Amino acid sequence: MADTVTTLPGASAPAAPVPTASTDARSSPLLHRAEELARAGRPGPYGVELREVPFLTQFNVRYRPGGGRSAPDGFPLTPGLPGTPNTVRRGDDRTALWLGPDEWLVVAPPDAHAATEDALRAAAEAVRTGAAEGDAGGARVAYTDVSAHSTALRLGGARARDVLRKVCAIDLHPRAFGADACAQTLLARGARVLLVADPEPDGFLLFVRASFADYVTDWLLDSMAEYAVGDGQCTNDGR
Amino acid sequence: MQLIPCPWCGDRDEVEFHYGGQAHLAHPADPDALSDEEWGAYLFLRDNPKGWFTERWSHAAGCRRWFDVVRHTVTHEVRPAPATPAPAAPAPAGTVVAP
């Protein structure tokens, strides 16, 4: 699978071109529930909505800077890799998420797969040859295409935090989980998710393993039910 | 809910972690030179204090990193471990190094 796994240094041969399958032939883990998700949501300033964001480009990046440094500031990718645990760094065309002290996830739109891979290959090559700033020697870098590993769910609307609070143990108050926050945690007792604040508009992205997508969707739909019915406005006044 | 302090992610629910047993165990430098009794002691014998105990945990559902905490085996109070001591000289073969 030379076109899905590329590890540097050592992979001097360029990866084989990705087969260009017809977009219509692709199937996402929650494609069969798209109508159900659309029905379950309630638009408007007091509602909550859930939809799948399929086929996002996702690359896992492992990087250890050289010279005994630990901050990933020198990694030659736009945007840079966030050095603060559980934060996100957003750029125009891609986002870098902190997964571990030497591990990140780079997320881009579905149609930016080739461009992202090219950018990562160039960055890894720069690190390997010592061209990157400060990486005089000893730097280690690898990147892996994990786009098919998980799908993304977008939970949006004023009640999104309330919905997540019922199934998630971490503190989701804006003070603790702000606009640049992400966290890997357990949702609904057992599903491992990557939770990312998605501030525009207010909401969350949940990266869920494909085989857990139906399970997490069931929990979220159940959690959403009380906010997604009726025509009256819910307010926070009494809470 | 028991909270465990991950050095990267902060306090998280206990169910996100895996237990790794006693910390600071040194693997014998030359396992072939050990007697069966010494090897058995290395594999199976652990400290069992009533009180503070340094142990390994893995943030399995989070950042997937291993780290040390000290836990009180009576009250289950958990605190971050002090900074990891510098690697000491290799322990004599077959000994279990106490924290």
Coordinates of C-alpha atoms in Angstrom, one line a residue:
Chain A
M1 CA 0.0 0.0 0.0
A2 CA 2.7 2.4 -1.1
D3 CA 0.1 5.1 -1.8
T4 CA -1.4 5.1 1.7
V5 CA 1.6 4.8 3.9
T6 CA 4.6 6.9 3.4
T7 CA 7.3 7.0 6.1
L8 CA 10.4 9.2 6.0
P9 CA 13.3 9.0 6.1
G10 CA 13.8 6.0 3.9
A11 CA 11.0 6.4 1.4
S12 CA 13.0 7.9 -1.4
A13 CA 10.7 6.7 -4.1
P14 CA 7.6 8.9 -4.7
A15 CA 4.4 7.4 -3.7
A16 CA 2.3 5.9 -6.5
P17 CA -0.5 8.2 -7.7
V18 CA -3.8 7.7 -5.9
P19 CA -6.4 6.0 -8.1
T20 CA -9.0 8.5 -9.1
A21 CA -12.2 6.8 -8.3
S22 CA -15.5 8.3 -9.2
T23 CA -16.9 10.4 -6.3
D24 CA -20.2 8.6 -6.7
A25 CA -18.6 5.3 -5.9
R26 CA -17.5 6.3 -2.5
S27 CA -19.5 5.4 0.5
S28 CA -19.2 7.0 4.0
P29 CA -20.0 5.1 7.2
L30 CA -23.1 7.2 7.9
L31 CA -24.3 7.7 4.3
H32 CA -27.3 5.4 5.0
R33 CA -28.4 7.7 7.8
A34 CA -28.1 11.1 6.1
E35 CA -31.9 11.6 5.9
E36 CA -32.4 10.5 9.5
L37 CA -29.8 13.0 10.7
A38 CA -31.4 15.7 8.7
R39 CA -34.8 15.0 10.2
A40 CA -33.5 14.7 13.8
G41 CA -32.0 18.2 13.9
R42 CA -33.8 21.4 14.5
P43 CA -32.5 24.5 12.9
G44 CA -32.6 27.9 14.4
P45 CA -30.9 29.7 17.3
Y46 CA -32.2 27.3 19.9
G47 CA -31.9 24.0 18.1
V48 CA -29.2 21.5 17.5
E49 CA -28.2 19.8 14.3
L50 CA -26.1 16.8 13.5
R51 CA -24.6 15.8 10.1
E52 CA -21.8 13.8 8.8
V53 CA -18.8 15.5 7.3
P54 CA -17.5 12.6 5.1
F55 CA -14.2 12.0 3.3
L56 CA -12.1 14.6 5.1
T57 CA -8.4 14.4 4.3
Q58 CA -6.6 13.2 7.5
F59 CA -2.9 12.6 7.9
N60 CA -1.3 11.4 11.1
V61 CA 2.1 13.2 11.6
R62 CA 4.8 12.0 14.0
Y63 CA 7.5 14.6 14.5
R64 CA 10.4 14.8 16.9
P65 CA 12.5 17.9 16.4
G66 CA 16.3 17.6 16.4
G67 CA 18.8 19.4 18.7
G68 CA 17.1 18.3 21.9
R69 CA 14.2 20.6 21.4
S70 CA 10.7 19.5 22.1
A71 CA 8.6 22.4 20.6
P72 CA 7.4 21.6 17.1
D73 CA 7.7 25.2 16.0
G74 CA 10.2 24.4 13.3
F75 CA 8.0 22.0 11.3
P76 CA 7.8 23.5 7.8
L77 CA 4.1 23.1 7.2
T78 CA 1.4 25.8 7.1
P79 CA -0.1 26.1 9.6
G80 CA 2.5 25.0 12.1
L81 CA 1.9 22.2 14.5
P82 CA 0.5 23.3 17.9
G83 CA 2.8 22.7 20.8
T84 CA 0.2 23.2 23.5
P85 CA -1.5 19.9 24.4
N86 CA -5.1 19.5 23.2
T87 CA -5.2 22.6 21.0
V88 CA -5.8 23.2 17.3
R89 CA -3.9 25.5 14.9
R90 CA -6.0 26.6 11.9
G91 CA -4.8 27.7 8.5
D92 CA -6.6 28.7 5.4
D93 CA -6.6 25.3 3.8
R94 CA -5.8 22.8 6.6
T95 CA -5.9 22.4 10.4
A96 CA -3.4 20.7 12.7
L97 CA -4.6 19.0 15.8
W98 CA -2.6 18.0 18.8
L99 CA -2.8 14.2 19.5
G100 CA 0.3 13.7 21.6
P101 CA 3.6 15.3 22.5
D102 CA 5.1 14.1 19.2
E103 CA 1.9 13.3 17.3
W104 CA -0.6 15.5 15.3
L105 CA -3.5 15.1 13.0
V106 CA -3.6 17.3 9.9
V107 CA -7.1 17.7 8.5
A108 CA -8.0 19.2 5.2
P109 CA -11.1 19.2 2.9
P110 CA -11.8 16.1 0.8
D111 CA -10.6 17.6 -2.4
A112 CA -7.2 18.7 -0.8
H113 CA -5.9 15.1 -0.4
A114 CA -3.2 15.3 -3.0
A115 CA -2.2 18.9 -2.1
T116 CA -1.9 17.9 1.6
E117 CA 0.2 14.9 0.8
D118 CA 2.5 16.9 -1.4
A119 CA 2.9 19.5 1.4
L120 CA 3.6 16.9 4.0
R121 CA 6.1 15.1 1.7
A122 CA 7.9 18.4 1.1
A123 CA 7.9 19.2 4.8
A124 CA 9.2 15.8 5.7
E125 CA 11.9 16.0 3.1
A126 CA 12.9 19.4 4.4
V127 CA 13.2 18.0 7.9
R128 CA 15.1 14.9 6.7
T129 CA 17.7 17.0 4.8
G130 CA 18.0 19.5 7.7
A131 CA 16.7 22.3 5.6
A132 CA 14.0 23.2 8.2
E133 CA 14.8 25.9 10.6
G134 CA 16.7 24.7 13.7
D135 CA 16.6 21.0 12.7
A136 CA 20.3 20.6 12.5
G137 CA 20.2 17.0 13.1
G138 CA 18.4 14.1 14.8
A139 CA 14.9 15.1 13.8
R140 CA 12.5 12.3 13.1
V141 CA 9.3 12.6 11.0
A142 CA 6.7 10.3 9.6
Y143 CA 3.3 10.9 8.1
T144 CA 0.5 8.4 7.4
D145 CA -2.7 8.7 5.5
V146 CA -5.5 7.9 7.9
S147 CA -8.4 9.4 6.0
A148 CA -10.4 6.2 5.9
H149 CA -9.9 5.4 9.6
S150 CA -12.6 7.7 10.9
T151 CA -15.4 9.8 9.7
A152 CA -16.4 13.2 11.2
L153 CA -19.7 14.3 12.7
R154 CA -20.6 17.9 13.0
L155 CA -22.8 18.8 16.0
G156 CA -23.9 22.4 15.8
G157 CA -26.4 24.8 17.3
A158 CA -26.9 26.5 20.6
R159 CA -27.6 23.2 22.3
A160 CA -24.6 21.4 21.1
R161 CA -22.8 21.6 24.4
D162 CA -25.8 20.4 26.3
V163 CA -26.1 17.4 24.0
L164 CA -22.4 16.5 24.4
R165 CA -22.5 17.0 28.2
K166 CA -24.8 14.0 28.5
V167 CA -22.4 11.6 26.9
C168 CA -19.0 13.0 27.6
A169 CA -17.1 13.3 30.9
I170 CA -14.7 16.1 30.1
D171 CA -15.4 19.8 31.0
L172 CA -17.0 21.4 27.9
H173 CA -17.6 24.8 29.4
P174 CA -16.2 27.5 27.1
R175 CA -13.6 28.5 29.8
A176 CA -12.2 24.9 29.7
F177 CA -12.9 23.9 26.1
G178 CA -12.6 27.1 24.0
A179 CA -12.5 27.8 20.3
D180 CA -9.1 26.3 19.8
A181 CA -9.6 23.1 21.9
C182 CA -9.5 19.5 20.9
A183 CA -9.5 16.4 23.1
Q184 CA -9.3 12.7 22.7
T185 CA -11.7 11.1 25.1
L186 CA -14.4 8.4 25.5
L187 CA -17.9 9.2 24.4
A188 CA -21.0 7.3 25.5
R189 CA -19.1 4.8 27.7
G190 CA -16.8 3.3 25.2
A191 CA -16.4 5.0 21.9
R192 CA -13.0 6.7 21.4
V193 CA -13.5 10.0 19.7
L194 CA -11.5 13.1 18.9
L195 CA -13.5 16.1 19.9
V196 CA -12.7 19.4 18.2
A197 CA -14.3 22.8 18.8
D198 CA -15.6 24.2 15.5
P199 CA -16.4 27.8 16.3
E200 CA -17.8 29.0 13.0
P201 CA -20.6 28.6 13.6
D202 CA -20.6 27.4 17.2
G203 CA -20.3 23.6 17.3
F204 CA -18.1 20.6 17.5
L205 CA -16.5 18.2 15.1
L206 CA -16.3 14.6 16.3
F207 CA -13.8 12.2 14.6
V208 CA -15.2 8.8 15.2
R209 CA -13.8 5.4 14.1
A210 CA -15.9 4.2 11.2
S211 CA -17.0 1.1 12.9
F212 CA -18.2 3.1 15.9
A213 CA -20.0 5.8 13.8
D214 CA -23.5 4.2 14.0
Y215 CA -23.1 3.7 17.8
V216 CA -22.1 7.3 18.5
T217 CA -24.8 8.5 16.2
D218 CA -27.4 6.5 18.1
W219 CA -26.3 8.1 21.4
L220 CA -26.2 11.6 20.0
L221 CA -29.6 11.3 18.4
D222 CA -31.0 10.1 21.7
S223 CA -29.3 13.0 23.5
M224 CA -30.6 15.5 21.0
A225 CA -34.1 14.4 21.1
E226 CA -35.4 16.7 23.8
Y227 CA -33.9 19.8 22.0
A228 CA -35.1 18.8 18.6
V229 CA -38.9 18.7 19.0
G230 CA -41.6 21.3 19.0
D231 CA -41.7 24.8 17.5
G232 CA -41.4 26.9 20.6
Q233 CA -38.2 28.6 21.5
C234 CA -36.1 27.1 24.3
T235 CA -34.2 29.7 26.4
N236 CA -31.5 29.5 29.0
D237 CA -33.3 32.1 31.2
G238 CA -34.3 29.7 33.9
R239 CA -31.1 27.8 34.1
Chain B
M1 CA -15.5 9.1 39.5
Q2 CA -11.7 8.8 40.1
L3 CA -9.7 11.4 38.3
I4 CA -6.2 10.6 37.2
P5 CA -3.8 13.5 36.3
C6 CA -2.4 12.9 32.8
P7 CA 0.8 15.1 32.5
W8 CA -0.4 16.1 29.0
C9 CA -4.2 16.2 29.1
G10 CA -4.8 17.1 32.8
D11 CA -7.3 15.4 35.0
R12 CA -9.4 12.8 33.2
D13 CA -11.8 10.1 34.2
E14 CA -10.2 6.8 35.3
V15 CA -12.0 4.8 32.6
E16 CA -9.8 6.4 30.0
F17 CA -6.6 4.8 31.5
H18 CA -4.9 1.5 31.6
Y19 CA -3.0 0.4 34.7
G20 CA 0.7 -0.5 34.2
G21 CA 1.7 -1.8 37.6
Q22 CA 4.7 -0.7 39.7
A23 CA 6.9 2.0 38.3
H24 CA 10.7 2.0 38.0
L25 CA 11.2 -1.7 37.5
A26 CA 14.6 -2.3 35.8
H27 CA 14.7 -5.1 33.2
P28 CA 17.6 -7.4 34.0
A29 CA 20.6 -6.6 31.9
D30 CA 21.4 -10.2 31.2
P31 CA 18.2 -12.3 31.6
D32 CA 20.0 -15.5 30.5
A33 CA 22.3 -15.3 33.6
L34 CA 19.3 -15.4 36.0
S35 CA 18.3 -18.4 37.9
D36 CA 14.6 -19.5 37.6
E37 CA 14.0 -18.1 41.0
E38 CA 15.5 -14.7 40.2
W39 CA 13.6 -14.5 36.9
G40 CA 10.4 -15.5 38.7
A41 CA 11.0 -12.7 41.2
Y42 CA 11.5 -10.2 38.4
L43 CA 8.4 -11.2 36.7
F44 CA 5.9 -11.7 39.5
L45 CA 7.1 -10.1 42.8
R46 CA 6.0 -6.5 43.3
D47 CA 5.9 -4.2 46.3
N48 CA 2.6 -4.1 48.1
P49 CA 2.8 -1.1 50.4
K50 CA 0.0 0.2 52.6
G51 CA 0.4 3.9 51.6
W52 CA 2.0 5.7 48.8
F53 CA 2.8 3.7 45.7
T54 CA 4.5 4.8 42.5
E55 CA 2.9 3.2 39.5
R56 CA 2.5 3.4 35.7
W57 CA -0.6 4.4 33.9
S58 CA -1.3 4.8 30.2
H59 CA -3.8 7.4 28.9
A60 CA -5.2 4.8 26.6
A61 CA -8.3 6.7 25.3
G62 CA -6.5 10.0 25.1
C63 CA -2.9 10.9 24.2
R64 CA -1.8 7.2 24.6
R65 CA 1.3 8.2 26.6
W66 CA 2.7 6.3 29.6
F67 CA 3.4 8.2 32.8
D68 CA 3.9 7.8 36.5
V69 CA 1.6 8.7 39.4
V70 CA 1.8 8.1 43.1
R71 CA -1.3 6.6 44.5
H72 CA -2.2 6.0 48.2
T73 CA -3.4 2.4 48.4
V74 CA -5.7 3.1 51.3
T75 CA -7.4 6.3 50.3
H76 CA -6.8 6.0 46.5
E77 CA -5.7 9.6 46.4
V78 CA -3.7 10.1 43.2
R79 CA -1.0 12.7 42.7
P80 CA 1.3 13.4 39.8
A81 CA 4.6 11.6 40.4
P82 CA 7.7 13.7 41.1
A83 CA 10.0 14.3 38.2
T84 CA 11.4 11.0 36.9
P85 CA 14.7 10.3 38.5
A86 CA 17.7 10.1 36.3
P87 CA 18.4 6.6 35.1
A88 CA 20.4 4.9 37.8
A89 CA 23.1 2.3 37.3
P90 CA 21.6 -1.0 36.2
A91 CA 20.3 -2.9 39.1
P92 CA 21.9 -6.2 40.0
A93 CA 20.4 -9.0 38.0
G94 CA 17.1 -10.2 39.4
T95 CA 16.4 -7.4 41.9
V96 CA 13.3 -5.5 42.0
V97 CA 14.0 -1.8 42.3
A98 CA 11.8 0.0 44.7
P99 CA 10.8 3.5 43.8

